[in-house]
Structures are given as structure tokens and as C-alpha cells.
Amino acid sequence: MPRPPKPLDPTRSAAHWLGAELRHWRELRKLSQDELGALVHLSGDLISKFERAERPCKLRHTMALDAALDTGGVLSRSVALAEAEMDNRSREMDNSPGRATIPRRRAGVGGTLEGPLSAPEWNESIPMERRNFLAATSAALAAGPLLQLMNAAPSAAAPSVVRPADVEQIRTAATTLRSWDNLYGGAGVVRDTALAQLRWAANLLGSSCPASLKADLFSAVSRLATVVGASAFDAFAHDDAHRLFSFATSCAEEVDNWPLRAISYNLRSRQATWRGDPDSGLTLAELGLARADRLSSAERSMLYNARARALAKMGRTQQTLTSIGRSDDSFASIVAADEGPWMAYYDSAQHHGDTGHALFDLALAGHPPKEALCRLQTAVDSHGDGFARSRTFSRTKLATLRMAASDPEQALADGRRALAEVSQLRSLRANHELGELGRVAHRHRTIPDIRDLGEQITSTVAV
């Protein structure tokens, strides 16, 4: 009697997610591994290895599998991320001195990422699988400019044993830093303070932790890492933001926290799209939507927005509108009592702003702008003072779209207010958005007031 297939864990890596998706679609089409292999000229044994993530699945294979299984391209969109993870592992193995490392802490200093500590010197109460996790995540954090930034930011020594109060401190720090980030932007004192707090929190992962606190600790660190990563993103420290978002994903997956995993993938998707790689942005959004049944309505709506923004940048109008429709449906079904505290920000203003940003890209490409203008205006009118940066983003987009739609007089009033708001922020992303408004305003430079606005924008973004 054949044994049942081994359960797959799609949260382990992009390669495992691809394997789980391949099995799902194969079983949905009622094909055996041998039957599917015959359709794509591969052996059934190789299909089995793809499903178990024992062999990398190349793009040419996923394209053939997508066609045979009629998946709509799901497998091909995920293969790039899976291959990137394999490359990263290979580089880490090549650069490894043959022993695992975690951050070294100096007595009374609490410094992190200061040098390798060999595995035998670790606290022996830490289980081996947790040691492996700490080694991998600390290696990811140690790369690039983040190392210098974190070493430069002083922090108190982490305790040797984790207590509930320590976890609560991390949660409070994440909430406070997020509010500062939304109010002032991610550069300046917000970034310096965030890095110091993150270093202290990351050190706690190497402290002795009661089993009953492990899930709370890793979840709190994951949430803090997304907050600090968002600040880095806003300050154009993109490599740091990428590492921090990936670190947040690892912490969430370590304790099967699907909501926080979704938040980290949302931010990873938005950053990739913003940096001009919407294809990766789409892949990351869909990875975040894996097992959407475990996510709340707000979390699903958030990720459908990330998906829509990637699709809009790719010029896929109908798919963008479909994704926005799914986001609207999820948003309409939100029950406040079912949402975690990390989703408190996702209100009507945020939803209309996010969907308006996706529609903004379609409108600039020729799609009727009416709906984009309506949603952006709703976001501007609904955001409170605590979300000054988000309101400024939407107002700047609103002014830019009105300017592009040959309504310069109305755009002028919005542009002046956006200029005044940006000057109160420490946000390089806000400066960048304002620069886009200036470039569109240049088309109407024969109008004296708009020419003056353009000159003021040039002066502001140059600072």
C-alpha cells in the first residue's frame, strides 16, 4: 500500500513554496508525478524532487509546468526568488570559515555583530535548530552598511534571560517608532533611535528564553524589524531595508506567525516595486498571500494592494483592476475585533491611498483618471495628523495627476500644500514624489504661479 505523500511546508523558503504550489496544481489537475513529467518531458522522479525542494526548478521548467497545469504563471513568477535564495546560500557557504556564528556581546556593552562567536561558546541551553536560525539571521544582518550603522548606535546590554517585560518593551518600541516614522519620516533621529533599539532586541534572540515566551519574542522582534526596515526604506537605505524585511520574515516564520509574515512580504513587495522591479514585487506579494485563509481581511486587502501596485507598474491594466477589486472586497469584510494591533494603521484612508497609488500609475499610462483622483482625495481628507507622511504622499500624487490631466489651477493648490508638508518631514521618498510633481509641472511652466511652484520644488528636493 503506497504511503501518503510527505506534508510540505511552504513557509520554509521560496523553493519550498514553489514545491508546495507545484504539488497543489498537479493534484488539482489529477495528475501523477509520472504523468506530469511526461507532459513536460521530465522524469516523475525529478518532479518529485522539485516538489520537495531537493532540486532547483529552473525557469524553463516552470514555464513548461505552468503551461501544462494552466496555473496562470504562478510557478514562473516564484522561481526567480527561489534561485536567489539558492545563490545566497551558496555564497554564505563559500564565505563560511567552517563554523556557525552569532553576534558576540561584550560584557557591559551589549554590542551586536561585533565578531564571530564559535558555536561551542554559545549558551548550551539553546536548541540546535534555534542556533541555526540565529546563525543565519545574524549573517544576513551583518552584511553591508547596516553593520556600521548598528555598531555606531549605542544600546544597553541585553539581559541573559528573557522576561515578559523585555518582550513588552520591544512591542512598545515598535509602536512608538512606527508613530514617529509616520509623523516625521524615516530619516534623522527616528532612524538612529530605531537602530539602537533593534540591536538590543536582536541580542535577545541569543539570550536564554523560556519556551512559553519564544513565540512572543520572535513575533515582537519581527514587528520591530519591519518598523526599522520601513524607516530605512524611507531614508533610501535600500540594502538595509531589504535585509531587515528579510530578517522580519525569518523571525515570523520561525514561530509560524502568518500575519507578521504577511506584513514583511507586503513591505518587501512594495520596496521591490518602488525600486523598479515590479516582477519581483509581484512574486513577493503572492508569497505573502500563500495560505491567505490564515490571514485577516485587512492583511489580505493590504497584500492585494501590493499586488496591484506591482501589476500597475508592469502595465497590466485589467489584472491591476481585478486585484484592486479583491482588495476592496477584503476591506469591506473587515471586523475590527479580528484584526491584530499591527493592522490598526490600515483604515479607510490607508486603503484608499494604496489603491489610489496603483490607479495613479494606470492613469499616467492613459487609463481614465477619475477613480484614481477620487481615491487619492479620500485618502487626503481622511488621514489624521498622526499619518502626516502618508497624507503627503497621497496629496503629492493627487497634485501630480491633476497637473498631468491638464487641470493645473486645481493642481497648484494641492501642490503648494504638498510642498509645505514635505518641508516638515525627513523623508527622501516624500522628496522623490515631490520631484515627480515638479517634472510634470514643468509642462505648464508658461503659467507664472506654476513656474514658481516648480522652482520652489527644485529648491526643496535639492536640500
XYZ file of C-alpha atoms in Angstrom:
463
model
C 0.000 0.000 0.000
C 1.579 3.363 -1.037
C 2.443 5.741 1.741
C 0.709 9.153 1.815
C 2.815 11.969 0.397
C 5.030 13.813 2.851
C 3.472 17.111 4.022
C 5.147 20.171 2.562
C 5.925 23.367 4.498
C 5.685 26.322 2.060
C 6.925 28.772 4.715
C 10.463 27.348 4.875
C 11.740 29.089 1.766
C 10.736 30.251 -1.692
C 11.867 26.874 -3.082
C 9.591 25.021 -0.653
C 6.732 27.382 -1.501
C 7.281 26.620 -5.200
C 7.285 22.885 -4.444
C 4.062 23.110 -2.441
C 2.416 25.099 -5.224
C 3.582 22.559 -7.823
C 2.076 19.682 -5.832
C -1.146 21.671 -5.289
C -1.625 22.333 -9.008
C -0.619 18.804 -10.024
C -3.131 17.256 -7.648
C -5.768 19.793 -8.699
C -5.335 18.607 -12.305
C -5.452 14.979 -11.066
C -2.045 14.067 -12.477
C 0.578 11.754 -11.026
C 4.198 12.838 -10.950
C 4.974 10.498 -13.849
C 2.022 11.790 -15.879
C 3.019 15.410 -15.364
C 6.635 14.588 -16.137
C 5.603 13.042 -19.445
C 3.761 16.247 -20.399
C 6.856 18.398 -19.885
C 9.491 15.811 -20.950
C 10.898 15.308 -17.447
C 11.027 12.241 -15.227
C 8.498 11.715 -12.464
C 11.414 11.449 -10.053
C 12.570 14.960 -10.980
C 9.044 16.306 -10.466
C 9.118 14.704 -7.011
C 12.425 16.420 -6.211
C 11.033 19.776 -7.365
C 8.078 19.337 -5.025
C 10.316 18.525 -2.058
C 12.712 21.401 -2.908
C 15.554 18.890 -3.304
C 16.413 20.181 -6.781
C 16.194 23.771 -8.052
C 13.439 24.256 -10.594
C 14.779 26.349 -13.473
C 12.717 28.960 -15.283
C 12.414 26.862 -18.442
C 10.946 24.043 -16.350
C 8.473 26.288 -14.525
C 7.299 27.811 -17.796
C 6.568 24.335 -19.159
C 4.880 23.310 -15.890
C 2.770 26.477 -15.833
C 1.590 25.732 -19.370
C 0.843 22.062 -18.641
C -1.016 22.819 -15.406
C -2.660 26.080 -16.583
C -1.557 27.956 -13.441
C -1.546 31.440 -14.916
C 2.229 31.717 -14.426
C 2.372 31.239 -10.645
C 5.403 28.931 -10.734
C 7.419 31.053 -13.152
C 6.903 34.175 -11.036
C 8.310 32.472 -7.958
C 11.346 30.797 -9.497
C 13.472 33.957 -9.521
C 13.166 34.309 -5.765
C 13.904 30.620 -5.225
C 17.040 30.838 -7.371
C 18.157 33.977 -5.495
C 17.853 32.120 -2.195
C 19.937 29.246 -3.554
C 22.604 31.712 -4.723
C 22.648 33.384 -1.304
C 23.116 30.029 0.435
C 25.986 29.174 -1.908
C 27.718 32.483 -1.200
C 27.280 32.027 2.527
C 28.810 28.527 2.340
C 31.694 29.799 0.233
C 32.404 32.580 2.718
C 31.969 30.447 5.824
C 35.093 29.666 7.865
C 33.608 26.284 8.713
C 31.732 27.174 11.874
C 28.433 28.816 12.658
C 28.474 32.350 14.044
C 26.145 34.558 16.011
C 26.642 38.117 17.261
C 29.241 38.454 20.024
C 28.219 40.507 23.044
C 30.864 42.268 25.076
C 30.245 42.376 28.806
C 28.525 45.579 29.847
C 28.338 46.917 26.279
C 25.577 44.976 24.595
C 27.201 45.340 21.183
C 25.925 43.147 18.400
C 27.524 41.992 15.164
C 30.978 42.710 16.580
C 32.660 39.497 15.541
C 32.182 35.739 15.212
C 31.480 33.551 18.182
C 32.101 29.861 17.663
C 29.215 27.506 18.311
C 30.759 25.714 21.347
C 30.844 29.042 23.237
C 27.089 29.534 22.958
C 24.652 29.033 25.774
C 24.203 25.268 25.579
C 20.554 25.581 26.611
C 19.764 26.941 23.137
C 18.416 24.090 20.933
C 20.389 23.298 17.795
C 17.607 24.375 15.410
C 17.434 27.739 17.164
C 21.213 28.091 16.954
C 20.977 27.507 13.209
C 18.312 30.186 12.939
C 20.430 32.673 14.907
C 23.475 31.932 12.775
C 21.574 32.504 9.532
C 19.797 35.680 10.592
C 22.860 37.261 12.165
C 24.823 36.588 8.985
C 22.094 38.319 6.978
C 22.078 41.334 9.281
C 25.858 41.615 9.364
C 26.288 42.285 5.663
C 26.735 45.728 4.169
C 26.282 49.214 5.645
C 23.860 48.036 8.308
C 26.831 46.619 10.222
C 28.450 50.035 10.600
C 25.158 51.742 11.416
C 24.202 49.284 14.131
C 27.672 49.317 15.671
C 27.601 53.121 15.725
C 24.285 53.245 17.582
C 24.720 52.705 21.337
C 22.347 50.403 23.178
C 22.035 48.855 26.613
C 23.256 45.328 27.262
C 20.660 42.656 26.616
C 19.728 40.559 29.679
C 20.944 36.975 29.896
C 17.387 35.668 30.424
C 14.343 36.957 28.545
C 11.416 38.138 30.670
C 7.862 39.148 29.676
C 8.769 42.794 30.379
C 11.548 42.603 27.781
C 9.124 41.431 25.125
C 6.694 44.174 26.061
C 9.489 46.729 25.726
C 10.111 45.593 22.143
C 6.402 45.845 21.351
C 6.218 49.334 22.822
C 9.325 50.398 20.903
C 7.820 49.150 17.630
C 4.576 51.053 18.246
C 6.372 54.252 19.253
C 8.901 54.154 16.426
C 6.163 53.495 13.897
C 4.216 56.541 15.083
C 7.368 58.702 14.814
C 8.070 57.322 11.354
C 4.546 58.141 10.162
C 4.730 61.610 11.677
C 8.265 62.730 10.788
C 9.618 60.325 8.171
C 12.315 57.698 8.460
C 15.497 59.774 8.378
C 17.197 61.685 11.198
C 16.697 60.842 14.860
C 13.981 58.265 14.118
C 16.451 56.080 12.221
C 19.220 56.392 14.830
C 16.864 55.525 17.691
C 15.339 52.633 15.755
C 18.704 51.026 15.050
C 19.748 51.171 18.710
C 16.501 49.526 19.810
C 16.759 46.853 17.131
C 20.286 45.939 18.178
C 19.129 45.390 21.750
C 16.149 43.322 20.565
C 18.264 41.201 18.199
C 20.624 40.422 21.065
C 17.701 38.956 23.000
C 17.417 36.176 20.413
C 20.720 34.856 21.753
C 19.623 35.059 25.397
C 18.087 32.190 27.323
C 14.361 32.284 26.600
C 11.611 30.249 28.326
C 9.682 28.139 25.828
C 6.469 29.926 26.788
C 7.925 33.265 25.622
C 9.567 32.158 22.378
C 6.620 32.926 20.091
C 6.057 36.324 21.691
C 9.763 37.204 21.500
C 10.265 36.302 17.842
C 6.977 37.962 16.888
C 7.930 41.172 18.686
C 11.376 41.241 17.051
C 9.779 40.589 13.642
C 7.431 43.514 14.097
C 10.245 45.804 15.234
C 12.400 44.762 12.263
C 9.624 45.736 9.831
C 9.316 49.127 11.516
C 13.069 49.765 11.361
C 13.157 48.435 7.809
C 10.385 50.828 6.802
C 12.406 53.720 8.234
C 15.447 52.573 6.245
C 13.296 52.325 3.107
C 12.091 55.893 3.657
C 15.693 57.066 4.112
C 16.779 55.344 0.858
C 18.965 52.865 2.771
C 17.612 50.186 0.481
C 20.119 47.426 1.189
C 19.487 47.806 4.911
C 15.730 47.784 4.392
C 15.938 44.631 2.283
C 17.941 42.801 4.958
C 15.672 43.969 7.758
C 12.496 42.924 5.945
C 14.025 39.502 5.229
C 15.058 39.229 8.886
C 11.485 40.064 9.900
C 10.189 37.298 7.628
C 12.604 34.792 9.185
C 11.544 35.705 12.730
C 7.843 35.416 11.856
C 8.306 32.088 10.096
C 10.360 30.724 12.990
C 7.208 30.797 15.148
C 4.562 30.361 12.398
C 3.216 33.882 12.772
C 1.406 34.190 9.448
C 0.083 37.750 9.946
C 3.535 39.200 10.647
C 4.946 37.135 7.800
C 2.351 38.778 5.545
C 3.351 42.252 6.727
C 7.016 41.607 5.980
C 6.210 40.314 2.496
C 3.986 43.330 1.867
C 6.889 45.665 2.621
C 9.328 43.575 0.600
C 6.932 43.691 -2.345
C 6.397 47.441 -2.104
C 10.119 48.124 -1.891
C 10.907 45.942 -4.911
C 8.176 47.646 -6.955
C 9.269 51.098 -5.849
C 12.866 50.313 -6.870
C 11.789 49.446 -10.409
C 11.471 45.666 -10.084
C 7.702 45.094 -10.162
C 8.164 41.498 -11.315
C 9.849 40.654 -8.008
C 7.273 42.834 -6.272
C 4.502 40.680 -7.726
C 6.265 37.472 -6.672
C 6.741 38.736 -3.116
C 3.106 39.836 -2.841
C 1.945 36.400 -3.947
C 4.309 34.720 -1.499
C 2.695 36.838 1.200
C -0.739 35.654 0.070
C 0.237 31.980 0.445
C -2.347 30.374 2.731
C -4.479 33.513 2.640
C -7.031 31.602 4.709
C -4.744 32.197 7.703
C -4.791 35.966 7.208
C -7.305 38.548 8.363
C -9.381 40.613 5.941
C -7.152 43.661 6.416
C -3.998 41.619 5.827
C -5.404 40.164 2.605
C -6.521 43.613 1.457
C -3.044 45.004 2.173
C -1.347 42.301 0.083
C -3.795 42.610 -2.805
C -2.825 46.282 -2.870
C 0.866 45.375 -3.038
C -0.001 43.028 -5.886
C -1.993 45.767 -7.657
C 0.845 48.258 -7.383
C 3.286 45.798 -8.945
C 0.867 44.946 -11.753
C 0.194 48.630 -12.440
C 3.920 49.300 -12.849
C 4.007 46.391 -15.305
C 1.184 47.956 -17.333
C -1.249 45.091 -16.740
C -4.402 47.172 -16.506
C -7.095 44.519 -16.178
C -5.122 42.445 -13.675
C -4.483 45.585 -11.633
C -8.198 46.407 -11.550
C -9.019 42.826 -10.581
C -6.534 42.928 -7.713
C -7.931 46.274 -6.533
C -11.408 44.741 -6.625
C -10.239 41.867 -4.423
C -8.656 44.362 -2.053
C -11.924 46.296 -1.896
C -13.860 43.107 -1.150
C -11.467 42.136 1.640
C -11.542 45.638 3.086
C -15.340 45.625 3.118
C -15.327 42.421 5.201
C -13.014 43.701 7.951
C -14.172 43.020 11.500
C -12.145 45.196 13.865
C -12.164 42.576 16.629
C -10.439 40.074 14.312
C -7.502 42.343 13.499
C -4.178 42.398 15.323
C -2.772 45.650 16.722
C -0.198 45.782 13.902
C -3.044 46.395 11.423
C -4.520 49.386 13.263
C -2.959 51.680 10.654
C -4.926 50.047 7.843
C -8.043 52.197 7.870
C -10.120 53.759 5.100
C -7.503 56.451 4.479
C -4.708 53.900 4.050
C -6.808 51.652 1.834
C -7.890 54.479 -0.457
C -4.352 55.817 -0.599
C -2.828 52.453 -1.515
C -5.405 51.648 -4.177
C -5.213 55.241 -5.415
C -1.461 54.896 -5.882
C -1.955 51.816 -8.076
C -4.623 53.618 -10.121
C -2.310 56.637 -10.367
C 0.196 54.574 -12.362
C -2.558 53.340 -14.671
C -3.840 56.900 -15.147
C -0.408 58.190 -16.164
C -0.363 55.403 -18.770
C -3.695 56.529 -20.241
C -6.373 54.897 -18.085
C -9.231 57.288 -17.133
C -8.034 59.185 -14.035
C -11.406 59.774 -12.337
C -11.264 56.831 -9.908
C -7.632 57.485 -9.013
C -8.409 61.144 -8.256
C -11.413 60.156 -6.136
C -9.465 57.644 -4.046
C -6.476 59.908 -3.542
C -8.748 62.762 -2.457
C -10.477 60.453 0.033
C -7.096 59.478 1.461
C -6.010 63.127 1.806
C -9.274 64.070 3.512
C -9.254 61.044 5.849
C -5.660 60.847 7.108
C -5.207 62.326 10.552
C -2.208 64.353 11.681
C -0.589 61.197 13.052
C -0.122 59.982 9.470
C 1.343 63.148 8.019
C 3.704 61.330 5.666
C 1.001 59.099 4.173
C -1.248 62.135 3.673
C 1.609 63.963 1.955
C 2.244 61.026 -0.380
C -1.398 60.977 -1.450
C -1.625 64.762 -1.773
C 1.506 64.862 -3.939
C 0.144 62.079 -6.160
C -3.173 63.957 -6.386
C -1.454 67.174 -7.461
C 0.741 65.322 -9.969
C -2.208 63.558 -11.560
C -4.251 66.752 -11.798
C -1.261 68.502 -13.337
C -0.844 65.668 -15.841
C -4.578 65.697 -16.598
C -4.341 69.364 -17.661
C -6.018 70.791 -14.564
C -3.089 72.968 -13.477
C -5.069 75.521 -11.476
C -6.537 72.894 -9.139
C -3.207 71.092 -9.055
C -1.493 74.310 -7.982
C -3.360 74.487 -4.671
C -2.644 70.826 -3.905
C 0.983 71.232 -4.947
C 1.545 74.185 -2.626
C 0.141 72.263 0.330
C 2.220 69.197 -0.561
C 5.335 71.362 -0.748
C 4.623 72.809 2.699
C 4.036 69.334 4.170
C 7.170 67.791 2.664
C 9.275 70.565 4.195
C 8.150 69.345 7.637
C 9.262 65.759 7.025
C 12.569 63.912 6.968
C 11.568 61.604 4.145
C 13.579 61.046 0.996
C 10.640 59.193 -0.541
C 8.453 62.256 0.005
C 11.147 64.392 -1.657
C 11.243 61.972 -4.573
C 7.454 62.126 -5.035
C 7.629 65.932 -4.893
C 10.311 65.858 -7.575
C 7.931 63.916 -9.831
C 5.332 66.651 -9.329
C 7.959 69.233 -10.303
C 8.757 67.381 -13.518
C 5.086 67.215 -14.527
C 4.555 70.863 -13.533
C 7.350 71.812 -15.934
C 4.895 71.168 -18.777
C 2.912 74.210 -17.594
C 5.881 76.476 -16.926
C 4.326 79.254 -19.021
C 1.904 79.848 -16.127
C 3.847 82.100 -13.694
C 2.463 80.590 -10.454
C 3.232 77.051 -11.598
C 6.711 78.084 -12.703
C 7.252 79.492 -9.213
C 5.985 76.247 -7.674
C 8.413 74.270 -9.815
C 11.327 76.429 -8.700
C 10.377 76.002 -5.036
C 10.133 72.232 -5.520
C 13.579 72.158 -7.143
C 14.990 74.072 -4.198
C 13.323 71.781 -1.633
C 14.311 68.440 -3.119
C 17.892 69.625 -3.595
C 18.352 70.076 0.178
